[in-house]
Short mmCIF file of C-alpha atoms (C1' of nucleotides) in Angstrom, two decimals:
data_model
loop_
_atom_site.label_atom_id
_atom_site.label_comp_id
_atom_site.label_asym_id
_atom_site.label_seq_id
_atom_site.Cartn_x
_atom_site.Cartn_y
_atom_site.Cartn_z
CA MET A 27 212.37 193.76 -32.46
CA ARG A 28 212.10 192.71 -28.82
CA ILE A 29 209.76 195.49 -27.76
CA GLU A 30 207.75 194.61 -24.67
CA LEU A 31 204.22 193.55 -25.51
CA SER A 32 202.99 195.49 -22.50
CA GLU A 33 204.44 198.71 -23.88
CA ARG A 34 202.66 198.10 -27.14
CA LEU A 35 199.36 197.49 -25.43
CA LYS A 36 199.61 200.69 -23.48
CA ALA A 37 200.72 202.63 -26.53
CA ALA A 38 197.59 201.44 -28.30
CA GLY A 39 195.47 202.78 -25.47
CA TYR A 40 194.62 199.54 -23.67
CA LYS A 41 194.80 199.01 -19.94
CA LEU A 42 197.51 196.87 -18.49
CA THR A 43 195.66 194.54 -16.17
CA ALA A 44 196.79 191.57 -14.14
CA PRO A 45 195.20 188.97 -16.45
CA ARG A 46 196.79 190.59 -19.50
CA ARG A 47 200.13 190.74 -17.77
CA ALA A 48 199.90 187.04 -16.99
CA ILE A 49 199.15 186.16 -20.60
CA ILE A 50 202.00 188.33 -21.83
CA LYS A 51 204.39 186.65 -19.41
CA VAL A 52 203.39 183.31 -20.81
CA LEU A 53 203.88 184.43 -24.38
CA GLU A 54 207.25 185.97 -23.68
CA SER A 55 208.61 183.00 -21.81
CA HIS A 56 207.39 180.30 -24.19
CA PRO A 57 208.79 180.46 -27.69
CA GLU A 58 206.68 177.48 -28.69
CA HIS A 59 203.41 177.53 -30.55
CA LEU A 60 200.78 177.94 -27.89
CA SER A 61 197.10 177.07 -28.06
CA HIS A 62 194.40 178.90 -26.11
CA SER A 63 194.28 176.09 -23.56
CA GLN A 64 198.00 176.06 -23.04
CA ILE A 65 198.02 179.80 -22.52
CA LEU A 66 195.18 179.47 -20.02
CA GLU A 67 196.93 176.76 -18.02
CA ALA A 68 200.29 178.50 -17.99
CA GLY A 69 198.67 181.86 -17.28
CA LYS A 70 196.95 180.54 -14.15
CA HIS A 71 200.39 180.00 -12.80
CA PHE A 72 200.85 183.77 -12.71
CA TYR A 73 197.23 184.74 -12.09
CA PRO A 74 195.07 181.89 -10.78
CA ARG A 75 191.69 183.52 -11.44
CA LEU A 76 192.42 183.83 -15.15
CA SER A 77 189.42 182.81 -17.22
CA ARG A 78 189.21 181.19 -20.61
CA ALA A 79 187.15 184.05 -21.98
CA THR A 80 189.90 186.51 -21.12
CA VAL A 81 192.45 184.42 -22.93
CA TYR A 82 190.30 184.46 -26.05
CA ARG A 83 189.66 188.18 -25.79
CA THR A 84 193.29 189.02 -25.16
CA MET A 85 194.59 186.87 -27.97
CA GLU A 86 192.14 188.45 -30.35
CA LEU A 87 193.33 191.84 -29.20
CA LEU A 88 196.97 190.96 -29.69
CA THR A 89 196.25 189.48 -33.09
CA GLY A 90 194.50 192.67 -34.12
CA LEU A 91 197.47 194.71 -32.99
CA ASN A 92 199.72 192.43 -35.00
CA LEU A 93 201.77 191.36 -32.04
CA VAL A 94 200.82 187.75 -32.36
CA ARG A 95 199.69 185.59 -35.26
CA PRO A 96 197.65 182.43 -35.48
CA LEU A 97 198.74 179.33 -37.31
CA TYR A 98 197.94 175.67 -37.80
CA LEU A 99 200.46 172.93 -37.47
CA SER A 100 199.82 169.24 -37.96
CA ASP A 101 196.67 169.12 -35.86
CA ALA A 102 193.54 171.23 -36.09
CA THR A 103 194.21 173.44 -33.07
CA GLN A 104 194.72 177.14 -33.48
CA ARG A 105 198.07 178.21 -32.09
CA PHE A 106 199.89 181.49 -31.74
CA VAL A 107 203.39 182.73 -32.23
CA LEU A 108 204.83 186.12 -31.43
CA VAL A 109 205.19 188.28 -34.47
CA GLU A 110 208.79 189.29 -34.53
CA GLY A 111 209.28 190.14 -38.13
CA GLY A 112 209.03 186.59 -39.29
CA HIS A 113 208.64 183.02 -38.29
CA HIS A 114 210.07 179.97 -39.99
CA HIS A 115 209.68 176.31 -39.30
CA LEU A 116 209.78 172.81 -40.63
CA VAL A 117 206.84 170.59 -39.69
CA CYS A 118 206.89 166.83 -40.00
CA THR A 119 203.46 165.76 -41.19
CA ARG A 120 203.93 162.29 -39.83
CA CYS A 121 205.20 162.67 -36.27
CA GLY A 122 204.50 166.34 -35.72
CA THR A 123 208.09 167.30 -34.95
CA ILE A 124 208.73 170.99 -35.39
CA ILE A 125 212.10 172.51 -36.11
CA GLU A 126 212.34 176.25 -35.68
CA LEU A 127 214.54 178.15 -38.05
CA ASP A 128 216.27 181.31 -37.08
CA GLU A 129 217.35 182.51 -40.39
CA CYS A 130 215.30 184.77 -42.53
CA ALA A 131 216.19 184.39 -46.15
CA GLU A 132 213.22 186.18 -47.61
CA GLY A 133 214.10 189.75 -46.78
CA GLU A 134 214.62 190.66 -50.38
CA LEU A 135 211.54 188.86 -51.61
CA VAL A 136 209.40 190.54 -48.98
CA ASN A 137 210.56 193.97 -50.02
CA ARG A 138 209.98 193.31 -53.69
CA LEU A 139 206.43 192.07 -53.14
CA ALA A 140 205.59 194.84 -50.73
CA GLU A 141 206.52 197.37 -53.34
CA ARG A 142 204.70 195.71 -56.19
CA TYR A 143 201.38 195.36 -54.40
CA GLY A 144 201.55 198.43 -52.20
CA PHE A 145 201.44 196.27 -49.10
CA THR A 146 203.08 197.16 -45.83
CA ILE A 147 204.31 193.83 -44.54
CA HIS A 148 204.25 193.39 -40.78
CA SER A 149 205.18 189.76 -40.49
CA HIS A 150 205.64 186.64 -42.47
CA LEU A 151 205.44 182.95 -42.00
CA LEU A 152 207.38 180.36 -43.94
CA GLU A 153 206.23 176.88 -43.22
CA LEU A 154 207.78 173.83 -44.83
CA GLN A 155 205.93 170.58 -44.48
CA GLY A 156 207.41 167.22 -45.14
CA GLN A 157 208.82 164.24 -43.35
CA CYS A 158 211.77 164.20 -41.02
CA ALA A 159 214.59 161.72 -41.46
CA ASP A 160 213.20 159.24 -38.93
CA CYS A 161 209.73 159.14 -40.40
CA ARG A 162 211.02 158.81 -43.90
CA CYS A 163 212.94 155.70 -42.92
CA GLU A 164 209.87 154.27 -41.21
CA THR A 165 207.85 154.77 -44.34
CA GLU A 166 210.41 153.20 -46.61
CA LYS A 167 210.94 150.10 -44.50
CA MET B 9 202.22 168.46 -60.04
CA ARG B 10 198.67 168.28 -61.30
CA ILE B 11 198.09 164.67 -60.41
CA GLU B 12 194.42 163.84 -59.93
CA LEU B 13 193.44 163.65 -56.31
CA SER B 14 191.28 160.66 -57.07
CA GLU B 15 194.26 158.74 -58.41
CA ARG B 16 196.16 159.46 -55.24
CA LEU B 17 193.31 158.29 -53.07
CA LYS B 18 193.05 155.02 -54.90
CA ALA B 19 196.80 154.58 -54.88
CA ALA B 20 196.74 154.90 -51.12
CA GLY B 21 194.14 152.16 -50.92
CA TYR B 22 191.00 154.21 -50.26
CA LYS B 23 187.70 153.75 -51.98
CA LEU B 24 186.57 156.26 -54.54
CA THR B 25 183.01 156.97 -53.48
CA ALA B 26 180.48 159.48 -54.70
CA PRO B 27 180.84 161.80 -51.68
CA ARG B 28 184.60 161.81 -51.99
CA ARG B 29 184.36 162.46 -55.71
CA ALA B 30 182.12 165.45 -55.01
CA ILE B 31 184.56 166.90 -52.50
CA ILE B 32 187.45 166.42 -54.87
CA LYS B 33 185.55 168.15 -57.64
CA VAL B 34 185.02 171.12 -55.39
CA LEU B 35 188.67 171.27 -54.43
CA GLU B 36 189.86 171.00 -57.99
CA SER B 37 187.53 173.66 -59.33
CA HIS B 38 188.05 176.20 -56.54
CA PRO B 39 191.56 177.48 -56.16
CA GLU B 40 190.50 179.63 -53.21
CA HIS B 41 190.91 178.87 -49.56
CA LEU B 42 187.92 176.77 -48.63
CA SER B 43 186.43 176.18 -45.21
CA HIS B 44 184.60 173.00 -44.23
CA SER B 45 181.26 174.75 -44.63
CA GLN B 46 182.09 176.06 -48.07
CA ILE B 47 183.17 172.62 -49.17
CA LEU B 48 179.94 171.14 -47.81
CA GLU B 49 177.75 173.66 -49.61
CA ALA B 50 179.59 173.41 -52.89
CA GLY B 51 179.81 169.64 -52.62
CA LYS B 52 176.05 169.30 -52.28
CA HIS B 53 175.88 170.73 -55.75
CA PHE B 54 177.49 167.54 -57.03
CA TYR B 55 176.11 165.14 -54.44
CA PRO B 56 173.09 166.46 -52.53
CA ARG B 57 173.15 163.90 -49.72
CA LEU B 58 176.67 164.93 -48.70
CA SER B 59 176.97 165.25 -44.94
CA ARG B 60 179.11 167.51 -42.84
CA ALA B 61 180.71 164.55 -41.10
CA THR B 62 181.93 163.20 -44.40
CA VAL B 63 183.50 166.52 -45.28
CA TYR B 64 185.41 166.49 -42.01
CA ARG B 65 186.47 162.89 -42.46
CA THR B 66 187.53 163.35 -46.04
CA MET B 67 189.49 166.53 -45.38
CA GLU B 68 191.30 164.85 -42.54
CA LEU B 69 192.11 161.98 -44.85
CA LEU B 70 193.42 164.29 -47.57
CA THR B 71 195.45 166.26 -45.05
CA GLY B 72 197.01 163.06 -43.79
CA LEU B 73 197.91 162.07 -47.33
CA ASN B 74 199.48 165.47 -47.83
CA LEU B 75 197.24 166.40 -50.70
CA VAL B 76 195.71 169.31 -48.92
CA ARG B 77 196.91 171.57 -46.11
CA PRO B 78 195.10 173.63 -43.51
CA LEU B 79 195.76 177.29 -42.88
CA TYR B 80 194.44 180.30 -41.04
CA LEU B 81 193.89 183.63 -42.71
CA SER B 82 192.62 186.75 -41.03
CA ASP B 83 189.69 185.05 -39.28
CA ALA B 84 189.69 182.01 -37.06
CA THR B 85 188.20 179.58 -39.56
CA GLN B 86 190.23 176.63 -40.68
CA ARG B 87 190.65 176.62 -44.45
CA PHE B 88 192.32 174.34 -46.93
CA VAL B 89 194.47 174.72 -49.99
CA LEU B 90 195.65 172.06 -52.37
CA VAL B 91 199.23 171.11 -51.81
CA GLU B 92 200.89 171.65 -55.13
CA GLY B 93 204.47 172.18 -54.20
CA GLY B 94 203.92 175.53 -52.61
CA HIS B 95 201.49 178.23 -51.83
CA HIS B 96 202.16 181.94 -51.47
CA HIS B 97 199.95 184.81 -50.51
CA LEU B 98 199.66 188.27 -49.05
CA VAL B 99 196.96 188.73 -46.43
CA CYS B 100 195.70 192.11 -45.32
CA THR B 101 195.13 191.92 -41.57
CA ARG B 102 192.67 194.79 -41.67
CA CYS B 103 190.24 194.05 -44.51
CA GLY B 104 191.09 190.42 -45.16
CA THR B 105 192.01 190.89 -48.82
CA ILE B 106 194.11 188.05 -50.14
CA ILE B 107 196.49 188.30 -53.05
CA GLU B 108 197.72 185.04 -54.44
CA LEU B 109 201.27 184.88 -55.70
CA ASP B 110 202.34 182.57 -58.44
CA GLU B 111 206.03 182.83 -58.11
CA CYS B 112 208.08 180.59 -55.99
CA ALA B 113 211.29 182.24 -54.94
CA GLU B 114 212.27 179.82 -52.22
CA GLY B 115 213.31 176.87 -54.29
CA GLU B 116 216.90 177.24 -53.31
CA LEU B 117 216.15 177.87 -49.66
CA VAL B 118 213.94 174.83 -49.51
CA ASN B 119 216.63 172.60 -50.89
CA ARG B 120 219.26 173.90 -48.53
CA LEU B 121 217.09 173.38 -45.48
CA ALA B 122 215.92 169.98 -46.60
CA GLU B 123 219.49 168.85 -46.83
CA ARG B 124 220.60 170.30 -43.54
CA TYR B 125 217.84 168.75 -41.47
CA GLY B 126 217.31 165.58 -43.44
CA PHE B 127 213.75 166.57 -44.22
CA THR B 128 211.90 165.61 -47.36
CA ILE B 129 209.85 168.70 -48.13
CA HIS B 130 206.46 168.05 -49.69
CA SER B 131 205.01 171.52 -49.66
CA HIS B 132 205.57 174.95 -48.33
CA LEU B 133 203.56 177.98 -47.41
CA LEU B 134 204.78 181.55 -47.47
CA GLU B 135 202.33 183.91 -45.91
CA LEU B 136 202.98 187.62 -45.69
CA GLN B 137 200.71 189.60 -43.41
CA GLY B 138 200.38 193.34 -43.46
CA GLN B 139 198.09 196.05 -44.70
CA CYS B 140 197.10 196.68 -48.26
CA ALA B 141 197.40 200.13 -49.80
CA ASP B 142 193.77 201.04 -49.14
CA CYS B 143 193.80 200.08 -45.50
CA ARG B 144 197.07 201.81 -44.88
CA CYS B 145 195.59 205.06 -46.14
CA GLU B 146 192.53 204.59 -43.93
CA THR B 147 194.71 204.11 -40.90
CA GLU B 148 196.82 207.15 -41.60
CA LYS B 149 193.96 209.51 -42.25
"C1'" DG C 30 185.05 208.63 -10.68
"C1'" DT C 31 184.45 206.46 -15.09
"C1'" DA C 32 185.03 203.67 -18.75
"C1'" DC C 33 187.28 199.62 -19.82
"C1'" DG C 34 188.20 194.72 -18.43
"C1'" DT C 35 186.95 190.73 -15.98
"C1'" DG C 36 184.89 186.28 -14.35
"C1'" DC C 37 181.11 183.52 -14.61
"C1'" DA C 38 177.68 180.99 -16.83
"C1'" DA C 39 174.90 180.32 -20.60
"C1'" DA C 40 174.36 180.39 -25.57
"C1'" DG C 41 175.97 179.50 -29.96
"C1'" DG C 42 179.11 177.06 -33.15
"C1'" DT C 43 182.05 173.58 -34.60
"C1'" DT C 44 184.04 168.99 -34.62
"C1'" DT C 45 183.85 164.20 -33.37
"C1'" DT C 46 181.69 159.80 -32.55
"C1'" DG C 47 178.50 155.53 -32.48
"C1'" DC C 48 175.80 152.95 -35.03
"C1'" DA C 49 172.87 150.91 -38.56
"C1'" DT C 50 172.76 150.99 -43.52
"C1'" DG C 51 174.68 151.18 -48.20
"C1'" DG C 52 177.88 150.40 -52.01
"C1'" DC C 53 182.88 149.84 -53.87
"C1'" DG C 54 186.01 146.62 -55.28
"C1'" DC D 15 180.11 139.23 -50.43
"C1'" DG D 16 183.07 141.62 -46.97
"C1'" DC D 17 184.58 145.59 -45.38
"C1'" DC D 18 185.14 150.29 -45.76
"C1'" DA D 19 182.58 154.52 -46.01
"C1'" DT D 20 178.38 157.10 -45.16
"C1'" DG D 21 174.42 159.71 -43.12
"C1'" DC D 22 172.22 160.81 -39.21
"C1'" DA D 23 171.82 162.44 -34.66
"C1'" DA D 24 173.81 162.95 -30.35
"C1'" DA D 25 177.77 164.01 -27.70
"C1'" DA D 26 181.76 166.44 -26.86
"C1'" DC D 27 184.30 170.26 -27.46
"C1'" DC D 28 185.49 175.01 -28.55
"C1'" DT D 29 184.38 179.96 -28.91
"C1'" DT D 30 181.51 183.92 -28.11
"C1'" DT D 31 178.41 186.77 -25.52
"C1'" DG D 32 175.62 189.26 -21.69
"C1'" DC D 33 175.91 190.98 -17.50
"C1'" DA D 34 177.10 192.63 -12.87
"C1'" DC D 35 181.19 193.68 -10.51
"C1'" DG D 36 186.12 195.36 -10.07
"C1'" DT D 37 190.04 198.07 -11.06
"C1'" DA D 38 193.55 200.88 -13.91
"C1'" DC D 39 194.20 205.30 -15.06
#
DNA sequence: GTACGTGCAAAGGTTTTGCATGGCG
DNA sequence: CGCCATGCAAAACCTTTGCACGTAC
């Protein structure tokens, strides 16, 4: 589901402005987990007058439209990922390393739960926390 | 894995003080997703002099020890859940309803990934976001 | 042309920190 | 008894809001 975010925004009746375009460019070109500040900095690259308030407002908008979702990793900063059906990662609680997973093994589970509770599932997040090989060795030394 | 948090704290070499005991009591008696403020309020019930700073410090400590993990739900407030192997819920992005799931269907997946990447998995979070039956009807009306 | 978006700056919250005091081990 | 942990208050930081102006449609 690689539908352009800009199309979605327009479809929902929102205007496609330069600041929003800049933020969308950032999101589409950075698969990482971006914080508000990172989005602001990167967005200024495309649209120098971009303000922090606009980043907050736009991210809230995108979250409401279910195009983006917030998450926490090992630190206390709110970050966002694109909602593309699902998102899966391993997080090392010691060094903060993040390994992204492509596979989605919960398709069946999702369907079963959706049916049981009458939910329409838009996205899901599977986050595994633990220690990576390097950190484990450090700890055991 | 219902090991007492207080045991774990001591085992890790930290002092078991009255404020910490109060916070632990709150965590153990509230299975919900608690924010810092909720923990502070509830904790004052057990230890009236409890300060906000101590809540922050203690939660950071517990997070570091992997006894607790932060997460975001539909709003932007950081909340915590006990790490007890895994945590699974459905979140309605429209009304904020949360349905907790008991089952853990990813045991196999977790093991496979752990092996492939050399990770030792301590906990996992499966979060499904969508709309509950009520909200879906509202939207379609 | 009009209503929606924006930047700016200020207000409102939240989180962190420094420091003197208190209490666990 | 020493050192870690705490409360308090201030500082630092993050997020939201009001408002006058600009711009997409």
